[in-house]
């Protein structure tokens, strides 16, 4: 995998299971990445600052510290994408890691294609957040036949205004800014209604049901807004232009 400047992507794998670590190193190297590995949290933090990887794959069950402490520590000084790779499959584990600042969460075992897709999404997200942000650039985000117009603060299907309320638009705008990534309930409540917002997800669920009814051709088979049960919501990624098109 190459990034736009054709420099290989540098990944840090933090994993204490030698078998999984070796598998990841082999797979990721075969996909054109530069791979650094370590089996403990303290070393991972050291390597973060000395090697500045583009992305971190982080196991949570580490011998010297919990992976969540690694996320907290890394997030205190850098936005480098962190993808958690864990056997912990509980919703609470997933929500906690994402709330602490992980970009994505993959439950073991996972396939190579899925892993590479998640890495691309995480990298694209940091890149777009920093520079080539199509939202900042054009004021639009296009997904599933919809155009989210950030200047008019409206969502259109063709010429038709989908008539979202101001709160519904705020939700859509937030999910579009993080498209491809899960946004947790906690993050949504905080971003939308401030740090003192209620912790009750019910209001979100009501809004989401209304938004889906307006935006999804078939709300039971969503193509734009996906639920991560017990964790949050994810918007589909923007339709990418065909290779070579600009
Ligand atoms: Ca482990």
PDB file of N, CA, C and O in Angstrom, residues 164-204:
ATOM      1  N   UNK A 164     -34.227  17.947   6.619  1.00  0.00           N
ATOM      2  CA  UNK A 164     -33.768  17.595   7.961  1.00  0.00           C
ATOM      3  C   UNK A 164     -33.973  18.797   8.876  1.00  0.00           C
ATOM      4  O   UNK A 164     -33.864  19.945   8.448  1.00  0.00           O
ATOM      5  N   UNK A 165     -34.237  18.515  10.139  1.00  0.00           N
ATOM      6  CA  UNK A 165     -34.300  19.587  11.137  1.00  0.00           C
ATOM      7  C   UNK A 165     -32.857  20.012  11.447  1.00  0.00           C
ATOM      8  O   UNK A 165     -31.914  19.278  11.135  1.00  0.00           O
ATOM      9  N   UNK A 166     -32.667  21.183  12.087  1.00  0.00           N
ATOM     10  CA  UNK A 166     -31.297  21.603  12.431  1.00  0.00           C
ATOM     11  C   UNK A 166     -30.558  20.549  13.261  1.00  0.00           C
ATOM     12  O   UNK A 166     -29.377  20.295  13.011  1.00  0.00           O
ATOM     13  N   UNK A 167     -31.191  19.929  14.222  1.00  0.00           N
ATOM     14  CA  UNK A 167     -30.521  18.894  15.017  1.00  0.00           C
ATOM     15  C   UNK A 167     -30.161  17.678  14.169  1.00  0.00           C
ATOM     16  O   UNK A 167     -29.097  17.094  14.325  1.00  0.00           O
ATOM     17  N   UNK A 168     -31.060  17.293  13.287  1.00  0.00           N
ATOM     18  CA  UNK A 168     -30.778  16.151  12.416  1.00  0.00           C
ATOM     19  C   UNK A 168     -29.589  16.468  11.510  1.00  0.00           C
ATOM     20  O   UNK A 168     -28.738  15.625  11.276  1.00  0.00           O
ATOM     21  N   UNK A 169     -29.530  17.712  11.034  1.00  0.00           N
ATOM     22  CA  UNK A 169     -28.382  18.064  10.192  1.00  0.00           C
ATOM     23  C   UNK A 169     -27.081  18.014  10.982  1.00  0.00           C
ATOM     24  O   UNK A 169     -26.059  17.549  10.500  1.00  0.00           O
ATOM     25  N   UNK A 170     -27.110  18.477  12.237  1.00  0.00           N
ATOM     26  CA  UNK A 170     -25.904  18.437  13.075  1.00  0.00           C
ATOM     27  C   UNK A 170     -25.384  16.996  13.199  1.00  0.00           C
ATOM     28  O   UNK A 170     -24.181  16.747  13.148  1.00  0.00           O
ATOM     29  N   UNK A 171     -26.308  16.066  13.365  1.00  0.00           N
ATOM     30  CA  UNK A 171     -25.926  14.652  13.501  1.00  0.00           C
ATOM     31  C   UNK A 171     -25.287  14.151  12.202  1.00  0.00           C
ATOM     32  O   UNK A 171     -24.222  13.528  12.211  1.00  0.00           O
ATOM     33  N   UNK A 172     -25.950  14.469  11.089  1.00  0.00           N
ATOM     34  CA  UNK A 172     -25.437  14.042   9.787  1.00  0.00           C
ATOM     35  C   UNK A 172     -24.064  14.659   9.511  1.00  0.00           C
ATOM     36  O   UNK A 172     -23.149  13.999   9.021  1.00  0.00           O
ATOM     37  N   UNK A 173     -23.909  15.929   9.853  1.00  0.00           N
ATOM     38  CA  UNK A 173     -22.638  16.621   9.608  1.00  0.00           C
ATOM     39  C   UNK A 173     -21.519  15.958  10.421  1.00  0.00           C
ATOM     40  O   UNK A 173     -20.420  15.710   9.905  1.00  0.00           O
ATOM     41  N   UNK A 174     -21.815  15.640  11.671  1.00  0.00           N
ATOM     42  CA  UNK A 174     -20.802  15.007  12.520  1.00  0.00           C
ATOM     43  C   UNK A 174     -20.395  13.641  11.963  1.00  0.00           C
ATOM     44  O   UNK A 174     -19.206  13.316  11.878  1.00  0.00           O
ATOM     45  N   UNK A 175     -21.375  12.840  11.569  1.00  0.00           N
ATOM     46  CA  UNK A 175     -21.062  11.507  11.036  1.00  0.00           C
ATOM     47  C   UNK A 175     -20.305  11.619   9.708  1.00  0.00           C
ATOM     48  O   UNK A 175     -19.405  10.830   9.433  1.00  0.00           O
ATOM     49  N   UNK A 176     -20.649  12.626   8.893  1.00  0.00           N
ATOM     50  CA  UNK A 176     -19.956  12.808   7.612  1.00  0.00           C
ATOM     51  C   UNK A 176     -18.502  13.203   7.846  1.00  0.00           C
ATOM     52  O   UNK A 176     -17.604  12.743   7.139  1.00  0.00           O
ATOM     53  N   UNK A 177     -18.265  14.037   8.848  1.00  0.00           N
ATOM     54  CA  UNK A 177     -16.888  14.444   9.150  1.00  0.00           C
ATOM     55  C   UNK A 177     -16.043  13.245   9.569  1.00  0.00           C
ATOM     56  O   UNK A 177     -14.828  13.269   9.433  1.00  0.00           O
ATOM     57  N   UNK A 178     -16.686  12.212  10.089  1.00  0.00           N
ATOM     58  CA  UNK A 178     -15.960  11.008  10.528  1.00  0.00           C
ATOM     59  C   UNK A 178     -16.359   9.792   9.684  1.00  0.00           C
ATOM     60  O   UNK A 178     -16.310   8.668  10.178  1.00  0.00           O
ATOM     61  N   UNK A 179     -16.770  10.026   8.455  1.00  0.00           N
ATOM     62  CA  UNK A 179     -17.296   8.924   7.629  1.00  0.00           C
ATOM     63  C   UNK A 179     -16.311   7.759   7.558  1.00  0.00           C
ATOM     64  O   UNK A 179     -15.110   7.950   7.497  1.00  0.00           O
ATOM     65  N   UNK A 180     -16.883   6.563   7.597  1.00  0.00           N
ATOM     66  CA  UNK A 180     -16.055   5.361   7.558  1.00  0.00           C
ATOM     67  C   UNK A 180     -15.640   4.914   8.950  1.00  0.00           C
ATOM     68  O   UNK A 180     -15.150   3.816   9.136  1.00  0.00           O
ATOM     69  N   UNK A 181     -15.846   5.783   9.942  1.00  0.00           N
ATOM     70  CA  UNK A 181     -15.446   5.446  11.306  1.00  0.00           C
ATOM     71  C   UNK A 181     -16.677   5.426  12.214  1.00  0.00           C
ATOM     72  O   UNK A 181     -17.631   6.160  11.985  1.00  0.00           O
ATOM     73  N   UNK A 182     -16.581   4.610  13.249  1.00  0.00           N
ATOM     74  CA  UNK A 182     -17.673   4.593  14.216  1.00  0.00           C
ATOM     75  C   UNK A 182     -17.567   5.826  15.098  1.00  0.00           C
ATOM     76  O   UNK A 182     -16.496   6.129  15.604  1.00  0.00           O
ATOM     77  N   UNK A 183     -18.669   6.540  15.262  1.00  0.00           N
ATOM     78  CA  UNK A 183     -18.710   7.628  16.240  1.00  0.00           C
ATOM     79  C   UNK A 183     -19.552   7.108  17.403  1.00  0.00           C
ATOM     80  O   UNK A 183     -20.700   6.689  17.204  1.00  0.00           O
ATOM     81  N   UNK A 184     -18.980   7.108  18.604  1.00  0.00           N
ATOM     82  CA  UNK A 184     -19.692   6.510  19.745  1.00  0.00           C
ATOM     83  C   UNK A 184     -20.820   7.428  20.215  1.00  0.00           C
ATOM     84  O   UNK A 184     -20.812   8.634  19.972  1.00  0.00           O
ATOM     85  N   UNK A 185     -21.775   6.822  20.935  1.00  0.00           N
ATOM     86  CA  UNK A 185     -22.884   7.592  21.506  1.00  0.00           C
ATOM     87  C   UNK A 185     -22.342   8.743  22.347  1.00  0.00           C
ATOM     88  O   UNK A 185     -22.806   9.877  22.247  1.00  0.00           O
ATOM     89  N   UNK A 186     -21.352   8.423  23.176  1.00  0.00           N
ATOM     90  CA  UNK A 186     -20.808   9.417  24.102  1.00  0.00           C
ATOM     91  C   UNK A 186     -20.231  10.604  23.328  1.00  0.00           C
ATOM     92  O   UNK A 186     -20.499  11.765  23.663  1.00  0.00           O
ATOM     93  N   UNK A 187     -19.448  10.304  22.296  1.00  0.00           N
ATOM     94  CA  UNK A 187     -18.873  11.373  21.482  1.00  0.00           C
ATOM     95  C   UNK A 187     -19.970  12.189  20.816  1.00  0.00           C
ATOM     96  O   UNK A 187     -19.921  13.420  20.792  1.00  0.00           O
ATOM     97  N   UNK A 188     -20.974  11.500  20.291  1.00  0.00           N
ATOM     98  CA  UNK A 188     -22.052  12.217  19.609  1.00  0.00           C
ATOM     99  C   UNK A 188     -22.777  13.155  20.561  1.00  0.00           C
ATOM    100  O   UNK A 188     -23.014  14.320  20.251  1.00  0.00           O
ATOM    101  N   UNK A 189     -23.113  12.649  21.745  1.00  0.00           N
ATOM    102  CA  UNK A 189     -23.848  13.480  22.715  1.00  0.00           C
ATOM    103  C   UNK A 189     -23.014  14.694  23.116  1.00  0.00           C
ATOM    104  O   UNK A 189     -23.519  15.814  23.189  1.00  0.00           O
ATOM    105  N   UNK A 190     -21.714  14.472  23.313  1.00  0.00           N
ATOM    106  CA  UNK A 190     -20.834  15.569  23.726  1.00  0.00           C
ATOM    107  C   UNK A 190     -20.681  16.596  22.606  1.00  0.00           C
ATOM    108  O   UNK A 190     -20.781  17.794  22.819  1.00  0.00           O
ATOM    109  N   UNK A 191     -20.439  16.090  21.368  1.00  0.00           N
ATOM    110  CA  UNK A 191     -20.216  17.002  20.245  1.00  0.00           C
ATOM    111  C   UNK A 191     -21.477  17.776  19.885  1.00  0.00           C
ATOM    112  O   UNK A 191     -21.405  18.907  19.432  1.00  0.00           O
ATOM    113  N   UNK A 192     -22.622  17.131  20.049  1.00  0.00           N
ATOM    114  CA  UNK A 192     -23.862  17.765  19.609  1.00  0.00           C
ATOM    115  C   UNK A 192     -24.464  18.678  20.663  1.00  0.00           C
ATOM    116  O   UNK A 192     -24.981  19.740  20.357  1.00  0.00           O
ATOM    117  N   UNK A 193     -24.378  18.241  21.908  1.00  0.00           N
ATOM    118  CA  UNK A 193     -25.095  18.979  22.951  1.00  0.00           C
ATOM    119  C   UNK A 193     -24.210  19.390  24.116  1.00  0.00           C
ATOM    120  O   UNK A 193     -24.711  19.758  25.169  1.00  0.00           O
ATOM    121  N   UNK A 194     -22.892  19.311  23.928  1.00  0.00           N
ATOM    122  CA  UNK A 194     -21.978  19.831  24.943  1.00  0.00           C
ATOM    123  C   UNK A 194     -21.635  18.844  26.041  1.00  0.00           C
ATOM    124  O   UNK A 194     -22.248  17.783  26.159  1.00  0.00           O
ATOM    125  N   UNK A 195     -20.637  19.203  26.858  1.00  0.00           N
ATOM    126  CA  UNK A 195     -20.109  18.265  27.866  1.00  0.00           C
ATOM    127  C   UNK A 195     -21.120  17.926  28.959  1.00  0.00           C
ATOM    128  O   UNK A 195     -20.959  16.929  29.648  1.00  0.00           O
ATOM    129  N   UNK A 196     -22.153  18.743  29.118  1.00  0.00           N
ATOM    130  CA  UNK A 196     -23.111  18.456  30.182  1.00  0.00           C
ATOM    131  C   UNK A 196     -24.369  17.766  29.662  1.00  0.00           C
ATOM    132  O   UNK A 196     -25.362  17.657  30.366  1.00  0.00           O
ATOM    133  N   UNK A 197     -24.296  17.334  28.397  1.00  0.00           N
ATOM    134  CA  UNK A 197     -25.451  16.670  27.794  1.00  0.00           C
ATOM    135  C   UNK A 197     -25.793  15.405  28.573  1.00  0.00           C
ATOM    136  O   UNK A 197     -24.935  14.793  29.205  1.00  0.00           O
ATOM    137  N   UNK A 198     -27.047  15.032  28.483  1.00  0.00           N
ATOM    138  CA  UNK A 198     -27.493  13.795  29.116  1.00  0.00           C
ATOM    139  C   UNK A 198     -26.730  12.615  28.518  1.00  0.00           C
ATOM    140  O   UNK A 198     -26.314  12.649  27.365  1.00  0.00           O
ATOM    141  N   UNK A 199     -26.541  11.587  29.321  1.00  0.00           N
ATOM    142  CA  UNK A 199     -25.871  10.382  28.835  1.00  0.00           C
ATOM    143  C   UNK A 199     -26.868   9.433  28.163  1.00  0.00           C
ATOM    144  O   UNK A 199     -26.532   8.337  27.774  1.00  0.00           O
ATOM    145  N   UNK A 200     -28.107   9.887  28.093  1.00  0.00           N
ATOM    146  CA  UNK A 200     -29.164   9.023  27.588  1.00  0.00           C
ATOM    147  C   UNK A 200     -29.117   8.945  26.058  1.00  0.00           C
ATOM    148  O   UNK A 200     -29.205   9.968  25.378  1.00  0.00           O
ATOM    149  N   UNK A 201     -28.982   7.738  25.554  1.00  0.00           N
ATOM    150  CA  UNK A 201     -28.883   7.556  24.097  1.00  0.00           C
ATOM    151  C   UNK A 201     -30.242   7.621  23.409  1.00  0.00           C
ATOM    152  O   UNK A 201     -30.308   7.604  22.191  1.00  0.00           O
ATOM    153  N   UNK A 202     -31.303   7.685  24.213  1.00  0.00           N
ATOM    154  CA  UNK A 202     -32.637   7.567  23.628  1.00  0.00           C
ATOM    155  C   UNK A 202     -32.907   8.683  22.617  1.00  0.00           C
ATOM    156  O   UNK A 202     -33.417   8.429  21.524  1.00  0.00           O
ATOM    157  N   UNK A 203     -32.493   9.892  22.970  1.00  0.00           N
ATOM    158  CA  UNK A 203     -32.727  11.031  22.080  1.00  0.00           C
ATOM    159  C   UNK A 203     -32.009  10.813  20.744  1.00  0.00           C
ATOM    160  O   UNK A 203     -32.536  11.126  19.676  1.00  0.00           O
ATOM    161  N   UNK A 204     -30.816  10.221  20.814  1.00  0.00           N
ATOM    162  CA  UNK A 204     -30.068   9.928  19.587  1.00  0.00           C
ATOM    163  C   UNK A 204     -30.811   8.912  18.735  1.00  0.00           C
ATOM    164  O   UNK A 204     -30.914   9.049  17.517  1.00  0.00           O
TER     165      UNK A 204
END
